[in-house]
């Protein structure tokens, strides 16, 4: 269970670093709006993964502590 | 096995977060949330066994299951409220963190009311 998620963490870190680099490049190329759009896209992608993980956490807590 | 993996995961995640925080603080926050979620899900699954042992002990001591159920619910609510509060504090939103904590406390209080009333009625019966 642990190994699957470590890969996920590295994937998201990769996305973050890539976006960091691309926004720098875009800023140098005088394309500020596209840099901001790219950052927004990155945030949305990571947020999708986070919502899924939060869903998993809440379902497991609900099933274990029979919270309804 | 698991504690070493968890510590290794946390250390690696922290390093990655510090790298990303310089340029994109919002992504760093999300990354720290993901790392926290991974560890919490892993730990909560370990708790399942402990909860089963508690239930078996309660059955053997023929305790009223309502109390144990309420107790487990309170612990579950505490975990989730704590998670939300810490995420808000990480992002620097202390006001929001306090509101989430307040909501958690009120929810727990609502669950604790039947237990309190039972205790009070028991004490009344004991007194002459």
Short mmCIF file of N, CA and C in Angstrom, two decimals, chain B:
data_model
loop_
_atom_site.label_atom_id
_atom_site.label_comp_id
_atom_site.label_asym_id
_atom_site.label_seq_id
_atom_site.Cartn_x
_atom_site.Cartn_y
_atom_site.Cartn_z
N UNK B 1 8.95 -2.18 9.86
CA UNK B 1 8.86 -2.01 8.41
C UNK B 1 8.19 -0.65 8.13
N UNK B 2 7.04 -0.42 8.75
CA UNK B 2 6.26 0.71 8.25
C UNK B 2 6.82 2.03 8.74
N UNK B 3 7.33 2.08 10.00
CA UNK B 3 7.73 3.38 10.52
C UNK B 3 8.93 3.91 9.72
N UNK B 4 9.80 3.02 9.29
CA UNK B 4 10.95 3.50 8.53
C UNK B 4 10.49 4.06 7.19
N UNK B 5 9.52 3.37 6.58
CA UNK B 5 9.03 3.87 5.30
C UNK B 5 8.38 5.22 5.48
N UNK B 6 7.61 5.35 6.56
CA UNK B 6 6.90 6.62 6.77
C UNK B 6 7.89 7.75 6.96
N UNK B 7 8.92 7.51 7.78
CA UNK B 7 9.90 8.59 8.03
C UNK B 7 10.63 8.92 6.74
N UNK B 8 10.99 7.88 5.96
CA UNK B 8 11.70 8.15 4.70
C UNK B 8 10.80 8.98 3.77
N UNK B 9 9.53 8.57 3.70
CA UNK B 9 8.60 9.30 2.83
C UNK B 9 8.50 10.75 3.28
N UNK B 10 8.40 10.96 4.59
CA UNK B 10 8.23 12.33 5.10
C UNK B 10 9.46 13.17 4.77
N UNK B 11 10.64 12.59 4.96
CA UNK B 11 11.87 13.37 4.73
C UNK B 11 11.98 13.74 3.25
N UNK B 12 11.72 12.75 2.37
CA UNK B 12 11.81 13.04 0.94
C UNK B 12 10.78 14.11 0.56
N UNK B 13 9.57 13.96 1.09
CA UNK B 13 8.51 14.92 0.75
C UNK B 13 8.91 16.32 1.22
N UNK B 14 9.51 16.41 2.40
CA UNK B 14 9.88 17.74 2.91
C UNK B 14 10.90 18.39 1.99
N UNK B 15 11.88 17.59 1.53
CA UNK B 15 12.91 18.18 0.65
C UNK B 15 12.26 18.69 -0.63
N UNK B 16 11.35 17.86 -1.21
CA UNK B 16 10.70 18.30 -2.46
C UNK B 16 9.89 19.56 -2.22
N UNK B 17 9.22 19.61 -1.06
CA UNK B 17 8.37 20.78 -0.78
C UNK B 17 9.21 22.03 -0.67
N UNK B 18 10.40 21.91 -0.03
CA UNK B 18 11.24 23.11 0.12
C UNK B 18 11.70 23.59 -1.25
N UNK B 19 12.01 22.62 -2.15
CA UNK B 19 12.44 23.03 -3.50
C UNK B 19 11.33 23.83 -4.16
N UNK B 20 10.10 23.30 -4.09
CA UNK B 20 9.02 23.92 -4.86
C UNK B 20 8.55 25.20 -4.20
N UNK B 21 8.76 25.31 -2.85
CA UNK B 21 8.18 26.46 -2.15
C UNK B 21 8.76 27.77 -2.65
N UNK B 22 10.01 27.77 -3.13
CA UNK B 22 10.59 29.06 -3.53
C UNK B 22 9.77 29.70 -4.63
N UNK B 23 9.39 28.87 -5.66
CA UNK B 23 8.72 29.49 -6.80
C UNK B 23 7.20 29.42 -6.67
N UNK B 24 6.73 28.20 -6.34
CA UNK B 24 5.26 27.99 -6.38
C UNK B 24 4.78 27.56 -4.98
N UNK B 25 4.54 28.51 -4.05
CA UNK B 25 4.12 28.12 -2.70
C UNK B 25 2.81 27.35 -2.69
N UNK B 26 1.89 27.63 -3.66
CA UNK B 26 0.61 26.93 -3.60
C UNK B 26 0.81 25.45 -3.91
N UNK B 27 1.70 25.14 -4.86
CA UNK B 27 1.96 23.72 -5.17
C UNK B 27 2.66 23.05 -3.99
N UNK B 28 3.53 23.80 -3.31
CA UNK B 28 4.22 23.21 -2.15
C UNK B 28 3.19 22.84 -1.09
N UNK B 29 2.19 23.71 -0.88
CA UNK B 29 1.16 23.39 0.12
C UNK B 29 0.42 22.12 -0.28
N UNK B 30 0.08 22.03 -1.60
CA UNK B 30 -0.65 20.85 -2.04
C UNK B 30 0.19 19.60 -1.87
N UNK B 31 1.49 19.74 -2.14
CA UNK B 31 2.37 18.57 -2.00
C UNK B 31 2.44 18.13 -0.54
N UNK B 32 2.50 19.10 0.37
CA UNK B 32 2.56 18.70 1.79
C UNK B 32 1.24 18.05 2.19
N UNK B 33 0.12 18.53 1.61
CA UNK B 33 -1.16 17.86 1.91
C UNK B 33 -1.14 16.43 1.41
N UNK B 34 -0.61 16.20 0.20
CA UNK B 34 -0.59 14.84 -0.34
C UNK B 34 0.25 13.93 0.54
N UNK B 35 1.43 14.42 0.95
CA UNK B 35 2.28 13.59 1.79
C UNK B 35 1.57 13.26 3.11
N UNK B 36 0.93 14.29 3.71
CA UNK B 36 0.20 14.05 4.96
C UNK B 36 -0.90 13.04 4.77
N UNK B 37 -1.63 13.16 3.63
CA UNK B 37 -2.74 12.24 3.38
C UNK B 37 -2.24 10.81 3.25
N UNK B 38 -1.13 10.62 2.53
CA UNK B 38 -0.62 9.26 2.31
C UNK B 38 -0.31 8.62 3.65
N UNK B 39 0.39 9.38 4.52
CA UNK B 39 0.78 8.79 5.80
C UNK B 39 -0.46 8.53 6.65
N UNK B 40 -1.42 9.48 6.63
CA UNK B 40 -2.60 9.32 7.49
C UNK B 40 -3.41 8.10 7.05
N UNK B 41 -3.60 7.93 5.73
CA UNK B 41 -4.38 6.77 5.27
C UNK B 41 -3.69 5.50 5.71
N UNK B 42 -2.36 5.47 5.56
CA UNK B 42 -1.63 4.26 5.96
C UNK B 42 -1.83 3.98 7.45
N UNK B 43 -1.79 5.02 8.28
CA UNK B 43 -1.88 4.81 9.74
C UNK B 43 -3.30 4.42 10.12
N UNK B 44 -4.29 5.05 9.47
CA UNK B 44 -5.68 4.78 9.87
C UNK B 44 -6.01 3.32 9.62
N UNK B 45 -5.46 2.76 8.52
CA UNK B 45 -5.73 1.35 8.27
C UNK B 45 -5.15 0.48 9.38
N UNK B 46 -4.02 0.91 9.97
CA UNK B 46 -3.46 0.14 11.09
C UNK B 46 -4.41 0.19 12.29
N UNK B 47 -5.16 1.30 12.41
CA UNK B 47 -6.03 1.46 13.59
C UNK B 47 -7.18 0.47 13.56
N UNK B 48 -7.53 -0.04 12.37
CA UNK B 48 -8.71 -0.92 12.28
C UNK B 48 -8.57 -2.08 13.25
N UNK B 49 -7.35 -2.66 13.31
CA UNK B 49 -7.17 -3.81 14.20
C UNK B 49 -7.41 -3.44 15.65
N UNK B 50 -6.91 -2.24 16.03
CA UNK B 50 -7.05 -1.83 17.44
C UNK B 50 -8.53 -1.65 17.78
N UNK B 51 -9.28 -1.07 16.82
CA UNK B 51 -10.70 -0.84 17.10
C UNK B 51 -11.40 -2.18 17.30
N UNK B 52 -11.03 -3.20 16.51
CA UNK B 52 -11.67 -4.52 16.66
C UNK B 52 -11.38 -5.08 18.04
N UNK B 53 -10.11 -4.94 18.51
CA UNK B 53 -9.77 -5.46 19.84
C UNK B 53 -10.61 -4.73 20.88
N UNK B 54 -10.74 -3.41 20.74
CA UNK B 54 -11.55 -2.64 21.71
C UNK B 54 -12.97 -3.16 21.76
N UNK B 55 -13.54 -3.42 20.56
CA UNK B 55 -14.93 -3.88 20.54
C UNK B 55 -15.05 -5.23 21.22
N UNK B 56 -14.06 -6.13 20.96
CA UNK B 56 -14.14 -7.46 21.59
C UNK B 56 -14.08 -7.31 23.11
N UNK B 57 -13.15 -6.44 23.59
CA UNK B 57 -13.04 -6.25 25.05
C UNK B 57 -14.35 -5.71 25.61
N UNK B 58 -14.96 -4.76 24.88
CA UNK B 58 -16.20 -4.17 25.38
C UNK B 58 -17.29 -5.24 25.45
N UNK B 59 -17.33 -6.11 24.44
CA UNK B 59 -18.36 -7.17 24.45
C UNK B 59 -18.13 -8.09 25.64
N UNK B 60 -16.84 -8.43 25.89
CA UNK B 60 -16.59 -9.37 26.99
C UNK B 60 -17.01 -8.72 28.32
N UNK B 61 -16.77 -7.39 28.46
CA UNK B 61 -17.13 -6.71 29.71
C UNK B 61 -18.58 -6.29 29.67
N UNK B 62 -19.35 -6.82 28.73
CA UNK B 62 -20.75 -6.48 28.42
C UNK B 62 -21.05 -5.01 28.73
N UNK B 63 -20.17 -4.15 28.17
CA UNK B 63 -20.37 -2.71 28.28
C UNK B 63 -21.49 -2.34 27.30
N UNK B 64 -22.18 -1.27 27.58
CA UNK B 64 -23.23 -0.82 26.67
C UNK B 64 -22.58 -0.32 25.39
N UNK B 65 -22.94 -0.92 24.24
CA UNK B 65 -22.23 -0.60 22.99
C UNK B 65 -22.43 0.85 22.58
N UNK B 66 -23.48 1.52 23.10
CA UNK B 66 -23.71 2.91 22.68
C UNK B 66 -22.50 3.75 23.06
N UNK B 67 -21.96 3.50 24.26
CA UNK B 67 -20.85 4.34 24.71
C UNK B 67 -19.62 4.12 23.84
N UNK B 68 -19.30 2.84 23.56
CA UNK B 68 -18.11 2.58 22.75
C UNK B 68 -18.28 3.16 21.36
N UNK B 69 -19.52 3.01 20.81
CA UNK B 69 -19.76 3.57 19.47
C UNK B 69 -19.53 5.06 19.47
N UNK B 70 -20.08 5.73 20.48
CA UNK B 70 -19.92 7.19 20.54
C UNK B 70 -18.44 7.53 20.71
N UNK B 71 -17.75 6.75 21.53
CA UNK B 71 -16.32 7.04 21.75
C UNK B 71 -15.54 6.93 20.44
N UNK B 72 -15.82 5.86 19.67
CA UNK B 72 -15.10 5.69 18.40
C UNK B 72 -15.44 6.81 17.44
N UNK B 73 -16.72 7.22 17.43
CA UNK B 73 -17.10 8.32 16.54
C UNK B 73 -16.33 9.58 16.91
N UNK B 74 -16.23 9.82 18.23
CA UNK B 74 -15.54 11.04 18.67
C UNK B 74 -14.08 10.99 18.23
N UNK B 75 -13.46 9.81 18.34
CA UNK B 75 -12.06 9.71 17.94
C UNK B 75 -11.93 9.96 16.44
N UNK B 76 -12.87 9.41 15.66
CA UNK B 76 -12.82 9.63 14.21
C UNK B 76 -12.96 11.09 13.88
N UNK B 77 -13.93 11.76 14.52
CA UNK B 77 -14.13 13.19 14.25
C UNK B 77 -12.89 13.96 14.65
N UNK B 78 -12.27 13.57 15.77
CA UNK B 78 -11.07 14.29 16.22
C UNK B 78 -9.97 14.18 15.17
N UNK B 79 -9.81 12.98 14.61
CA UNK B 79 -8.74 12.81 13.60
C UNK B 79 -8.99 13.72 12.42
N UNK B 80 -10.22 13.71 11.90
CA UNK B 80 -10.49 14.48 10.67
C UNK B 80 -10.38 15.97 10.95
N UNK B 81 -10.94 16.40 12.10
CA UNK B 81 -10.87 17.84 12.42
C UNK B 81 -9.41 18.25 12.57
N UNK B 82 -8.61 17.39 13.20
CA UNK B 82 -7.20 17.71 13.40
C UNK B 82 -6.50 17.85 12.05
N UNK B 83 -6.83 16.95 11.12
CA UNK B 83 -6.22 17.03 9.79
C UNK B 83 -6.55 18.36 9.13
N UNK B 84 -7.84 18.73 9.16
CA UNK B 84 -8.23 19.99 8.53
C UNK B 84 -7.56 21.17 9.19
N UNK B 85 -7.50 21.13 10.54
CA UNK B 85 -6.91 22.28 11.24
C UNK B 85 -5.45 22.44 10.87
N UNK B 86 -4.71 21.32 10.83
CA UNK B 86 -3.28 21.44 10.56
C UNK B 86 -3.04 21.93 9.14
N UNK B 87 -3.87 21.48 8.18
CA UNK B 87 -3.67 21.94 6.81
C UNK B 87 -3.88 23.46 6.75
N UNK B 88 -4.95 23.94 7.44
CA UNK B 88 -5.19 25.39 7.42
C UNK B 88 -4.02 26.12 8.07
N UNK B 89 -3.48 25.55 9.16
CA UNK B 89 -2.36 26.25 9.84
C UNK B 89 -1.15 26.26 8.94
N UNK B 90 -0.90 25.13 8.22
CA UNK B 90 0.26 25.12 7.31
C UNK B 90 0.16 26.25 6.31
N UNK B 91 -1.06 26.50 5.83
CA UNK B 91 -1.20 27.53 4.80
C UNK B 91 -1.16 28.92 5.44
N UNK B 92 -1.07 28.99 6.80
CA UNK B 92 -0.99 30.31 7.43
C UNK B 92 -2.35 30.88 7.74
N UNK B 93 -3.41 30.09 7.55
CA UNK B 93 -4.76 30.61 7.80
C UNK B 93 -5.18 30.22 9.21
N UNK B 94 -4.66 30.92 10.23
CA UNK B 94 -4.98 30.52 11.60
C UNK B 94 -6.45 30.73 11.93
N UNK B 95 -7.04 31.79 11.38
CA UNK B 95 -8.46 32.05 11.69
C UNK B 95 -9.30 30.88 11.22
N UNK B 96 -9.04 30.41 9.99
CA UNK B 96 -9.81 29.28 9.46
C UNK B 96 -9.56 28.04 10.30
N UNK B 97 -8.30 27.85 10.72
CA UNK B 97 -7.98 26.65 11.51
C UNK B 97 -8.80 26.63 12.79
N UNK B 98 -8.92 27.81 13.43
CA UNK B 98 -9.69 27.86 14.69
C UNK B 98 -11.15 27.56 14.42
N UNK B 99 -11.67 28.04 13.28
CA UNK B 99 -13.09 27.75 12.98
C UNK B 99 -13.29 26.25 12.79
N UNK B 100 -12.36 25.60 12.08
CA UNK B 100 -12.50 24.16 11.86
C UNK B 100 -12.43 23.43 13.19
N UNK B 101 -11.52 23.89 14.05
CA UNK B 101 -11.38 23.25 15.37
C UNK B 101 -12.68 23.41 16.17
N UNK B 102 -13.27 24.63 16.09
CA UNK B 102 -14.52 24.88 16.81
C UNK B 102 -15.60 23.94 16.32
N UNK B 103 -15.68 23.79 14.98
CA UNK B 103 -16.69 22.88 14.42
C UNK B 103 -16.47 21.47 14.95
N UNK B 104 -15.21 21.04 15.00
CA UNK B 104 -14.93 19.70 15.49
C UNK B 104 -15.37 19.55 16.94
N UNK B 105 -15.07 20.57 17.75
CA UNK B 105 -15.44 20.48 19.18
C UNK B 105 -16.94 20.41 19.33
N UNK B 106 -17.67 21.25 18.55
CA UNK B 106 -19.14 21.25 18.70
C UNK B 106 -19.68 19.88 18.30
N UNK B 107 -19.17 19.31 17.20
CA UNK B 107 -19.67 18.00 16.77
C UNK B 107 -19.42 16.96 17.85
N UNK B 108 -18.21 17.02 18.47
CA UNK B 108 -17.90 16.04 19.51
C UNK B 108 -18.82 16.24 20.70
N UNK B 109 -19.08 17.53 21.02
CA UNK B 109 -19.95 17.80 22.18
C UNK B 109 -21.33 17.20 21.94
N UNK B 110 -21.82 17.36 20.70
CA UNK B 110 -23.16 16.82 20.40
C UNK B 110 -23.18 15.32 20.64
N UNK B 111 -22.07 14.65 20.27
CA UNK B 111 -22.03 13.19 20.44
C UNK B 111 -21.91 12.82 21.91
N UNK B 112 -21.29 13.71 22.70
CA UNK B 112 -21.02 13.35 24.10
C UNK B 112 -22.24 13.57 24.98
N UNK B 113 -23.26 14.29 24.49
CA UNK B 113 -24.40 14.63 25.36
C UNK B 113 -25.06 13.37 25.94
N UNK B 114 -25.40 12.33 25.15
CA UNK B 114 -26.05 11.17 25.78
C UNK B 114 -25.21 10.55 26.88
N UNK B 115 -23.89 10.51 26.68
CA UNK B 115 -23.04 9.90 27.71
C UNK B 115 -23.11 10.72 28.99
N UNK B 116 -23.05 12.05 28.84
CA UNK B 116 -23.09 12.91 30.02
C UNK B 116 -24.42 12.71 30.75
N UNK B 117 -25.51 12.66 29.99
CA UNK B 117 -26.81 12.52 30.67
C UNK B 117 -26.88 11.18 31.39
N UNK B 118 -26.31 10.14 30.79
CA UNK B 118 -26.34 8.83 31.47
C UNK B 118 -25.56 8.90 32.78
N UNK B 119 -24.39 9.56 32.74
CA UNK B 119 -23.58 9.65 33.95
C UNK B 119 -24.35 10.39 35.04
N UNK B 120 -24.98 11.50 34.65
CA UNK B 120 -25.69 12.29 35.66
C UNK B 120 -26.81 11.47 36.26
N UNK B 121 -27.56 10.74 35.41
CA UNK B 121 -28.67 9.95 35.96
C UNK B 121 -28.14 8.85 36.87
N UNK B 122 -27.00 8.24 36.51
CA UNK B 122 -26.44 7.20 37.39
C UNK B 122 -26.06 7.79 38.73
N UNK B 123 -25.42 8.96 38.71
CA UNK B 123 -24.99 9.57 39.98
C UNK B 123 -26.22 9.88 40.82
N UNK B 124 -27.30 10.38 40.17
CA UNK B 124 -28.50 10.71 40.95
C UNK B 124 -29.00 9.46 41.66
N UNK B 125 -28.98 8.32 40.91
CA UNK B 125 -29.51 7.10 41.55
C UNK B 125 -28.64 6.69 42.72
N UNK B 126 -27.30 6.94 42.63
CA UNK B 126 -26.41 6.50 43.72
C UNK B 126 -26.65 7.33 44.97
N UNK B 127 -26.90 8.63 44.76
CA UNK B 127 -27.01 9.48 45.95
C UNK B 127 -28.24 9.09 46.77
N UNK B 128 -28.21 9.21 48.09
CA UNK B 128 -29.36 8.82 48.94
C UNK B 128 -30.55 9.72 48.68
#
